[in-house]
GROMACS .gro file of C-alpha atoms in nm:
model
  411
    1MET     CA    1   2.893  16.399  22.338
    2GLU     CA    2   3.246  16.557  22.434
    3THR     CA    3   3.234  16.762  22.136
    4ASN     CA    4   2.875  16.884  22.201
    5LEU     CA    5   2.993  16.972  22.559
    6ILE     CA    6   3.299  17.184  22.416
    7GLU     CA    7   3.068  17.338  22.167
    8ASN     CA    8   2.788  17.439  22.431
    9ALA     CA    9   3.088  17.566  22.668
   10ASN     CA   10   3.218  17.770  22.374
   11SER     CA   11   2.873  17.924  22.282
   12TRP     CA   12   2.823  18.045  22.651
   13ILE     CA   13   3.179  18.176  22.678
   14GLU     CA   14   3.127  18.369  22.344
   15SER     CA   15   2.777  18.499  22.440
   16ILE     CA   16   2.929  18.612  22.779
   17LEU     CA   17   3.203  18.792  22.609
   18ILE     CA   18   2.975  18.962  22.358
   19LEU     CA   19   2.770  19.082  22.624
   20LEU     CA   20   3.065  19.216  22.846
   21LEU     CA   21   3.188  19.409  22.527
   22ALA     CA   22   2.839  19.565  22.496
   23GLY     CA   23   2.854  19.650  22.857
   24VAL     CA   24   3.199  19.821  22.837
   25LEU     CA   25   3.082  20.073  22.530
   26VAL     CA   26   2.769  20.132  22.714
   27TRP     CA   27   2.948  20.220  23.042
   28ILE     CA   28   3.176  20.444  22.847
   29LEU     CA   29   2.873  20.617  22.676
   30ALA     CA   30   2.684  20.654  23.019
   31SER     CA   31   2.999  20.796  23.183
   32LYS     CA   32   3.028  21.062  22.919
   33LEU     CA   33   2.656  21.149  22.959
   34LYS     CA   34   2.687  21.122  23.347
   35LYS     CA   35   2.410  20.861  23.359
   36PRO     CA   36   2.347  20.533  23.524
   37TYR     CA   37   2.498  20.265  23.285
   38THR     CA   38   2.229  20.009  23.393
   39ILE     CA   39   1.954  20.191  23.241
   40PHE     CA   40   2.131  20.252  22.896
   41LEU     CA   41   2.170  19.857  22.911
   42VAL     CA   42   1.834  19.809  22.909
   43ILE     CA   43   1.778  20.034  22.634
   44LEU     CA   44   2.056  19.886  22.427
   45GLY     CA   45   1.889  19.534  22.520
   46LEU     CA   46   1.541  19.662  22.400
   47LEU     CA   47   1.687  19.784  22.072
   48ILE     CA   48   1.840  19.461  22.012
   49GLY     CA   49   1.535  19.274  22.114
   50LEU     CA   50   1.295  19.491  21.896
   51LEU     CA   51   1.519  19.475  21.571
   52ASN     CA   52   1.507  19.095  21.658
   53PHE     CA   53   1.877  18.994  21.571
   54PRO     CA   54   1.885  18.634  21.541
   55PHE     CA   55   2.235  18.593  21.708
   56PHE     CA   56   2.129  18.793  22.013
   57ASN     CA   57   1.802  18.579  22.020
   58LYS     CA   58   2.007  18.295  22.032
   59ILE     CA   59   2.201  18.448  22.352
   60ALA     CA   60   1.846  18.531  22.501
   61TYR     CA   61   1.719  18.187  22.454
   62MET     CA   62   2.035  18.030  22.612
   63PHE     CA   63   2.023  18.221  22.904
   64SER     CA   64   1.658  18.246  22.998
   65ASP     CA   65   1.496  17.953  22.843
   66HIS     CA   66   1.662  17.728  23.092
   67GLN     CA   67   1.524  17.682  23.420
   68PHE     CA   68   1.845  17.621  23.589
   69PHE     CA   69   1.987  17.964  23.475
   70SER     CA   70   1.748  18.134  23.697
   71VAL     CA   71   1.872  17.931  23.976
   72ILE     CA   72   2.233  18.040  23.878
   73VAL     CA   73   2.120  18.392  23.870
   74LEU     CA   74   1.977  18.386  24.251
   75SER     CA   75   2.280  18.161  24.370
   76PHE     CA   76   2.555  18.315  24.161
   77PHE     CA   77   2.488  18.689  24.063
   78LEU     CA   78   2.252  18.783  24.359
   79PRO     CA   79   2.524  18.707  24.631
   80SER     CA   80   2.806  18.918  24.438
   81LEU     CA   81   2.537  19.222  24.380
   82LEU     CA   82   2.417  19.224  24.752
   83GLY     CA   83   2.746  19.162  24.903
   84GLU     CA   84   2.914  19.439  24.719
   85ALA     CA   85   2.672  19.685  24.824
   86ALA     CA   86   2.653  19.548  25.175
   87ILE     CA   87   3.011  19.554  25.235
   88LYS     CA   88   3.034  19.932  25.167
   89LEU     CA   89   2.740  20.035  25.396
   90GLU     CA   90   2.864  20.233  25.693
   91PHE     CA   91   2.720  20.095  26.039
   92LYS     CA   92   2.706  20.460  26.184
   93ASP     CA   93   2.498  20.585  25.867
   94LEU     CA   94   2.262  20.270  25.908
   95ASN     CA   95   2.225  20.354  26.286
   96LYS     CA   96   2.158  20.704  26.213
   97PHE     CA   97   1.876  20.634  25.965
   98LYS     CA   98   1.775  20.304  26.123
   99GLY     CA   99   1.418  20.429  26.204
  100GLU     CA  100   1.360  20.528  25.807
  101ILE     CA  101   1.513  20.235  25.686
  102ALA     CA  102   1.337  19.971  25.904
  103ARG     CA  103   0.984  20.144  25.856
  104LEU     CA  104   1.040  20.137  25.463
  105ALA     CA  105   1.199  19.804  25.452
  106LEU     CA  106   0.955  19.647  25.695
  107PHE     CA  107   0.625  19.811  25.732
  108GLY     CA  108   0.658  19.964  25.386
  109THR     CA  109   0.740  19.632  25.184
  110PHE     CA  110   0.447  19.449  25.384
  111LEU     CA  111   0.204  19.713  25.297
  112THR     CA  112   0.293  19.748  24.923
  113PHE     CA  113   0.244  19.349  24.927
  114ILE     CA  114  -0.078  19.350  25.079
  115ILE     CA  115  -0.203  19.648  24.861
  116ILE     CA  116  -0.106  19.497  24.557
  117ALA     CA  117  -0.248  19.152  24.639
  118LEU     CA  118  -0.568  19.264  24.726
  119VAL     CA  119  -0.644  19.481  24.439
  120LEU     CA  120  -0.519  19.217  24.188
  121THR     CA  121  -0.752  18.963  24.385
  122TYR     CA  122  -1.070  19.172  24.422
  123LEU     CA  123  -1.059  19.417  24.129
  124CYS     CA  124  -0.866  19.204  23.860
  125HIS     CA  125  -1.021  18.889  23.967
  126LEU     CA  126  -0.712  18.680  23.976
  127PRO     CA  127  -0.646  18.377  24.198
  128PHE     CA  128  -0.523  18.455  24.537
  129VAL     CA  129  -0.205  18.257  24.478
  130VAL     CA  130  -0.122  18.451  24.157
  131SER     CA  131  -0.213  18.779  24.305
  132LEU     CA  132   0.037  18.727  24.613
  133THR     CA  133   0.309  18.593  24.357
  134ILE     CA  134   0.297  18.920  24.151
  135ALA     CA  135   0.255  19.127  24.489
  136SER     CA  136   0.605  18.956  24.623
  137LEU     CA  137   0.771  19.038  24.289
  138MET     CA  138   0.644  19.400  24.271
  139CYS     CA  139   0.730  19.488  24.615
  140ALA     CA  140   1.107  19.430  24.561
  141THR     CA  141   1.316  19.724  24.501
  142ASP     CA  142   1.657  19.711  24.302
  143PRO     CA  143   1.969  19.903  24.510
  144ILE     CA  144   2.185  19.884  24.208
  145SER     CA  145   1.982  20.079  23.952
  146VAL     CA  146   1.890  20.378  24.189
  147MET     CA  147   2.214  20.382  24.358
  148GLY     CA  148   2.389  20.437  24.026
  149ILE     CA  149   2.176  20.748  23.968
  150LEU     CA  150   2.225  20.880  24.310
  151LYS     CA  151   2.582  20.848  24.311
  152VAL     CA  152   2.603  21.035  23.960
  153MET     CA  153   2.376  21.321  24.106
  154LYS     CA  154   2.539  21.332  24.429
  155ALA     CA  155   2.227  21.306  24.608
  156LYS     CA  156   2.184  21.391  24.986
  157LYS     CA  157   2.305  21.137  25.200
  158SER     CA  158   2.008  21.061  25.422
  159ILE     CA  159   1.811  20.991  25.105
  160ALA     CA  160   2.103  20.773  24.963
  161ILE     CA  161   2.135  20.593  25.259
  162SER     CA  162   1.770  20.540  25.322
  163LEU     CA  163   1.707  20.428  24.986
  164GLU     CA  164   1.988  20.178  24.967
  165GLY     CA  165   1.939  20.042  25.314
  166GLU     CA  166   1.569  19.978  25.229
  167SER     CA  167   1.655  19.808  24.903
  168LEU     CA  168   1.900  19.570  25.045
  169PHE     CA  169   1.658  19.457  25.348
  170ASN     CA  170   1.376  19.468  25.116
  171ASP     CA  171   1.511  19.243  24.869
  172GLY     CA  172   1.552  18.980  25.147
  173ILE     CA  173   1.186  19.023  25.280
  174ALA     CA  174   1.042  18.999  24.905
  175VAL     CA  175   1.233  18.672  24.832
  176VAL     CA  176   1.076  18.525  25.166
  177LEU     CA  177   0.742  18.644  25.053
  178PHE     CA  178   0.780  18.487  24.716
  179LYS     CA  179   0.877  18.160  24.871
  180ILE     CA  180   0.569  18.146  25.090
  181SER     CA  181   0.326  18.279  24.816
  182THR     CA  182   0.451  18.021  24.558
  183VAL     CA  183   0.548  17.717  24.759
  184TYR     CA  184   0.397  17.712  25.113
  185ILE     CA  185   0.072  17.924  25.106
  186ILE     CA  186  -0.136  17.654  24.924
  187SER     CA  187  -0.045  17.398  25.186
  188PHE     CA  188  -0.159  17.639  25.442
  189MET     CA  189  -0.522  17.718  25.289
  190ASN     CA  190  -0.679  17.412  25.458
  191LYS     CA  191  -0.623  17.593  25.814
  192GLY     CA  192  -0.867  17.872  25.693
  193LEU     CA  193  -0.782  18.229  25.623
  194PHE     CA  194  -0.654  18.329  25.988
  195GLY     CA  195  -0.488  17.990  26.007
  196ALA     CA  196  -0.303  18.045  25.681
  197LEU     CA  197  -0.205  18.398  25.773
  198GLY     CA  198  -0.063  18.271  26.106
  199ALA     CA  199   0.141  17.986  25.964
  200SER     CA  200   0.276  18.207  25.674
  201PHE     CA  201   0.376  18.456  25.948
  202ILE     CA  202   0.542  18.216  26.182
  203LEU     CA  203   0.748  18.071  25.864
  204PHE     CA  204   0.830  18.412  25.769
  205LEU     CA  205   0.986  18.486  26.104
  206LYS     CA  206   1.163  18.158  26.079
  207ILE     CA  207   1.331  18.201  25.756
  208VAL     CA  208   1.423  18.575  25.822
  209PHE     CA  209   1.572  18.455  26.154
  210ILE     CA  210   1.773  18.177  26.008
  211GLY     CA  211   1.911  18.399  25.746
  212LEU     CA  212   2.011  18.676  26.033
  213ILE     CA  213   2.177  18.408  26.258
  214VAL     CA  214   2.372  18.274  25.962
  215GLY     CA  215   2.483  18.596  25.845
  216LEU     CA  216   2.590  18.731  26.177
  217VAL     CA  217   2.791  18.399  26.255
  218LEU     CA  218   2.986  18.417  25.948
  219GLY     CA  219   3.026  18.782  25.945
  220PHE     CA  220   3.195  18.766  26.258
  221ILE     CA  221   3.403  18.414  26.145
  222ALA     CA  222   3.535  18.576  25.827
  223SER     CA  223   3.619  18.935  26.014
  224TYR     CA  224   3.816  18.705  26.276
  225LEU     CA  225   3.968  18.514  25.972
  226ILE     CA  226   4.112  18.841  25.832
  227SER     CA  227   4.245  18.969  26.116
  228LEU     CA  228   4.503  18.686  26.119
  229VAL     CA  229   4.664  18.767  25.804
  230ASP     CA  230   4.776  19.070  25.612
  231ASP     CA  231   4.728  18.948  25.254
  232TYR     CA  232   4.472  19.137  25.040
  233PRO     CA  233   4.427  18.847  24.766
  234LEU     CA  234   4.347  18.602  25.056
  235GLU     CA  235   4.148  18.849  25.258
  236THR     CA  236   3.932  18.904  24.927
  237MET     CA  237   3.898  18.540  24.895
  238VAL     CA  238   3.738  18.517  25.263
  239SER     CA  239   3.475  18.801  25.135
  240PHE     CA  240   3.413  18.578  24.839
  241LEU     CA  241   3.354  18.282  25.047
  242LEU     CA  242   3.166  18.476  25.308
  243PHE     CA  243   2.894  18.597  25.040
  244TYR     CA  244   2.834  18.275  24.868
  245GLY     CA  245   2.889  18.071  25.178
  246SER     CA  246   2.630  18.243  25.383
  247TYR     CA  247   2.380  18.235  25.085
  248LEU     CA  248   2.420  17.871  25.050
  249ILE     CA  249   2.412  17.755  25.389
  250ALA     CA  250   2.107  17.975  25.481
  251GLU     CA  251   1.910  17.828  25.192
  252ILE     CA  252   2.032  17.466  25.297
  253PHE     CA  253   1.875  17.547  25.646
  254HIS     CA  254   1.571  17.685  25.467
  255GLY     CA  255   1.647  18.061  25.574
  256SER     CA  256   1.683  18.346  25.371
  257GLY     CA  257   2.014  18.346  25.183
  258VAL     CA  258   1.959  18.690  25.082
  259ILE     CA  259   1.939  18.842  25.433
  260ALA     CA  260   2.239  18.618  25.531
  261VAL     CA  261   2.444  18.783  25.255
  262VAL     CA  262   2.320  19.131  25.380
  263ILE     CA  263   2.387  19.088  25.735
  264GLY     CA  264   2.722  18.917  25.682
  265GLY     CA  265   2.832  19.171  25.431
  266ILE     CA  266   2.761  19.462  25.670
  267VAL     CA  267   2.926  19.291  25.970
  268PHE     CA  268   3.234  19.212  25.748
  269GLY     CA  269   3.235  19.548  25.613
  270ASN     CA  270   3.246  19.716  25.935
  271TYR     CA  271   3.367  19.503  26.215
  272GLY     CA  272   3.617  19.321  25.972
  273LYS     CA  273   3.734  19.655  25.821
  274LYS     CA  274   3.793  19.780  26.182
  275ILE     CA  275   4.000  19.466  26.305
  276GLY     CA  276   4.164  19.312  25.998
  277MET     CA  277   4.159  19.558  25.708
  278ASN     CA  278   4.432  19.810  25.615
  279GLU     CA  279   4.361  20.079  25.359
  280ASN     CA  280   4.522  19.891  25.064
  281THR     CA  281   4.312  19.597  25.142
  282LYS     CA  282   3.976  19.783  25.158
  283ASN     CA  283   4.069  19.949  24.805
  284TYR     CA  284   4.159  19.631  24.657
  285MET     CA  285   3.865  19.435  24.783
  286TYR     CA  286   3.634  19.723  24.676
  287SER     CA  287   3.792  19.715  24.330
  288PHE     CA  288   3.730  19.339  24.283
  289TRP     CA  289   3.374  19.362  24.385
  290ASP     CA  290   3.314  19.649  24.154
  291ILE     CA  291   3.446  19.441  23.872
  292ILE     CA  292   3.197  19.142  23.973
  293SER     CA  293   2.914  19.382  24.023
  294PHE     CA  294   2.991  19.519  23.670
  295ILE     CA  295   2.993  19.185  23.504
  296SER     CA  296   2.674  19.062  23.688
  297ASN     CA  297   2.481  19.397  23.598
  298THR     CA  298   2.588  19.386  23.235
  299ILE     CA  299   2.469  19.045  23.165
  300LEU     CA  300   2.155  19.078  23.385
  301PHE     CA  301   2.027  19.411  23.267
  302LEU     CA  302   2.126  19.326  22.897
  303LEU     CA  303   1.908  19.027  22.913
  304ILE     CA  304   1.633  19.227  23.062
  305GLY     CA  305   1.618  19.429  22.754
  306ILE     CA  306   1.668  19.145  22.507
  307GLU     CA  307   1.388  18.941  22.662
  308VAL     CA  308   1.137  19.172  22.483
  309TYR     CA  309   1.153  18.956  22.174
  310ARG     CA  310   1.037  18.649  22.355
  311LEU     CA  311   0.719  18.818  22.505
  312ASN     CA  312   0.383  18.897  22.356
  313LEU     CA  313   0.364  19.249  22.467
  314PHE     CA  314  -0.006  19.280  22.354
  315SER     CA  315  -0.119  18.991  22.554
  316ASN     CA  316  -0.333  19.074  22.860
  317TRP     CA  317  -0.227  19.454  22.790
  318LYS     CA  318  -0.486  19.588  23.006
  319LEU     CA  319  -0.402  19.405  23.327
  320THR     CA  320  -0.018  19.477  23.245
  321LEU     CA  321  -0.096  19.851  23.214
  322PHE     CA  322  -0.309  19.825  23.515
  323SER     CA  323  -0.026  19.629  23.739
  324ILE     CA  324   0.211  19.962  23.694
  325LEU     CA  325  -0.059  20.187  23.809
  326ILE     CA  326  -0.122  19.940  24.112
  327THR     CA  327   0.226  19.937  24.200
  328LEU     CA  328   0.296  20.300  24.184
  329MET     CA  329   0.005  20.346  24.413
  330ALA     CA  330   0.069  20.094  24.657
  331ARG     CA  331   0.448  20.219  24.683
  332THR     CA  332   0.308  20.574  24.736
  333ILE     CA  333   0.081  20.481  25.008
  334ALA     CA  334   0.338  20.273  25.173
  335VAL     CA  335   0.599  20.526  25.153
  336TYR     CA  336   0.423  20.820  25.259
  337ILE     CA  337   0.256  20.621  25.564
  338SER     CA  338   0.599  20.494  25.643
  339LEU     CA  339   0.774  20.822  25.667
  340PHE     CA  340   0.465  21.016  25.785
  341LYS     CA  341   0.659  21.126  26.102
  342ALA     CA  342   0.988  21.142  25.952
  343LYS     CA  343   1.109  21.502  26.018
  344SER     CA  344   1.445  21.425  25.827
  345PHE     CA  345   1.276  21.452  25.486
  346THR     CA  346   1.115  21.728  25.316
  347SER     CA  347   0.784  21.661  25.109
  348THR     CA  348   0.984  21.670  24.793
  349GLU     CA  349   1.243  21.422  24.934
  350LYS     CA  350   0.990  21.176  25.035
  351PHE     CA  351   0.874  21.186  24.689
  352LEU     CA  352   1.224  21.099  24.564
  353ILE     CA  353   1.228  20.833  24.800
  354ASN     CA  354   0.898  20.711  24.673
  355TRP     CA  355   0.982  20.745  24.274
  356GLY     CA  356   1.332  20.599  24.361
  357GLY     CA  357   1.180  20.255  24.439
  358LEU     CA  358   1.310  20.107  24.114
  359LYS     CA  359   1.229  19.717  24.007
  360GLY     CA  360   1.542  19.532  23.875
  361ALA     CA  361   1.682  19.212  23.792
  362LEU     CA  362   1.573  19.033  24.106
  363SER     CA  363   1.214  19.045  24.018
  364ILE     CA  364   1.276  18.919  23.677
  365SER     CA  365   1.507  18.645  23.808
  366LEU     CA  366   1.257  18.521  24.063
  367ALA     CA  367   0.958  18.514  23.801
  368LEU     CA  368   1.163  18.312  23.567
  369THR     CA  369   1.214  18.057  23.876
  370LEU     CA  370   0.834  17.977  23.825
  371PRO     CA  371   0.745  17.650  23.671
  372HIS     CA  372   0.587  17.690  23.310
  373ASN     CA  373   0.296  17.531  23.445
  374PHE     CA  374   0.235  17.777  23.733
  375PRO     CA  375  -0.104  17.942  23.679
  376TYR     CA  376  -0.081  18.250  23.459
  377TYR     CA  377   0.301  18.207  23.418
  378LYS     CA  378   0.313  18.401  23.092
  379SER     CA  379   0.093  18.681  23.238
  380ILE     CA  380   0.332  18.707  23.546
  381VAL     CA  381   0.638  18.721  23.345
  382LEU     CA  382   0.513  18.980  23.121
  383ILE     CA  383   0.377  19.197  23.406
  384VAL     CA  384   0.723  19.189  23.582
  385PHE     CA  385   0.918  19.247  23.284
  386VAL     CA  386   0.708  19.563  23.178
  387ASN     CA  387   0.694  19.695  23.521
  388VAL     CA  388   1.070  19.654  23.545
  389VAL     CA  389   1.137  19.828  23.232
  390PHE     CA  390   0.909  20.104  23.321
  391SER     CA  391   1.055  20.186  23.643
  392LEU     CA  392   1.411  20.159  23.503
  393LEU     CA  393   1.318  20.389  23.186
  394VAL     CA  394   1.057  20.624  23.316
  395GLN     CA  395   1.123  20.659  23.692
  396GLY     CA  396   1.512  20.595  23.640
  397LEU     CA  397   1.566  20.857  23.369
  398SER     CA  398   1.350  21.115  23.562
  399ILE     CA  399   1.514  21.094  23.916
  400SER     CA  400   1.799  21.284  23.835
  401SER     CA  401   1.569  21.599  23.740
  402LEU     CA  402   1.395  21.535  24.095
  403ILE     CA  403   1.731  21.548  24.261
  404ALA     CA  404   1.833  21.876  24.072
  405LYS     CA  405   1.516  22.019  24.187
  406ILE     CA  406   1.601  21.923  24.564
  407LYS     CA  407   1.934  22.084  24.519
  408LYS     CA  408   1.804  22.424  24.424
  409GLN     CA  409   1.552  22.427  24.695
  410THR     CA  410   1.838  22.365  24.976
  411ILE     CA  411   2.056  22.650  24.820
   0.00000   0.00000   0.00000
């Protein structure tokens, strides 16, 4: 038994090292071509998956065939990715564009969720719970993918802040909607339609509120702790404990771990930096989280591509393709209504914000947490996978030309 444990551990380590090596090579190529490396990782993963290399199939099986890995993704990778992005967000920038971010992250996310759920239920005739589940997965946007493109292309700050702020808070809301759709909504059905909606809304507020409080409290505690010392390895460890601790504590109290991480990261990155960080500490901490983010992104985005070998891409292909159109339509309606009165953006910039709502690792990770006996499980995973790949390759690769067009208009 001990030998099997050692062999399994060695297999995991070997797989992770190979994925990281591939990530380094892709990062070098992407930096030379001035393209976001996450998209190149997905392309490489797709090539590996389509060519059906046995060794890489084994890696994909090890990572995604085990139910517990999705939990690891949500509790290990997600806090680091969200925390790394949140800690770098300047509060003054968030405050300046708070209206746009709030409308996109709250109203826009809800509207996208509702439109997708209704269309899938009444046009595609899917069960209501299945429609809600797919809608919750499709209304999540990925800050990592789009920010990589915006940084490379040096996009206008108002667009970058609005998209990143929306994505961070949107992720928290999407995870809460996913929990309600898959776990709680069935138990609310005996209350009737309006009773179920009312109970779901109250539960939503409760989950968000708990995450918000946990993030605020731990963010301020972590900020105070680093003000007592001037030791950048120790202060970086405090940030590590903040991100993972806030996520786990919020989840223990049935709140949103994602929102707790985002709020705690923003507090720590602004108030903590003001009272307890010198420039050397800030640079070291940012570098540390850049490395953790690189490791997490490499594993997740390569696996998104490699996973193609496990999917029957031609099963339910009409519904899968239609889901892309539904998602694009819902996103477009939500963004344009949310930003209808926003005078800070031109029509082209609004379209960029709409087109920049990329899907990413969070949607796939959440889909893989569903039990295999969940209704339409294989169809849900396929729909999510195809939508994520479409958004990364089609939308992601075309965003740079949109940004270039906007720059020409402003000259």
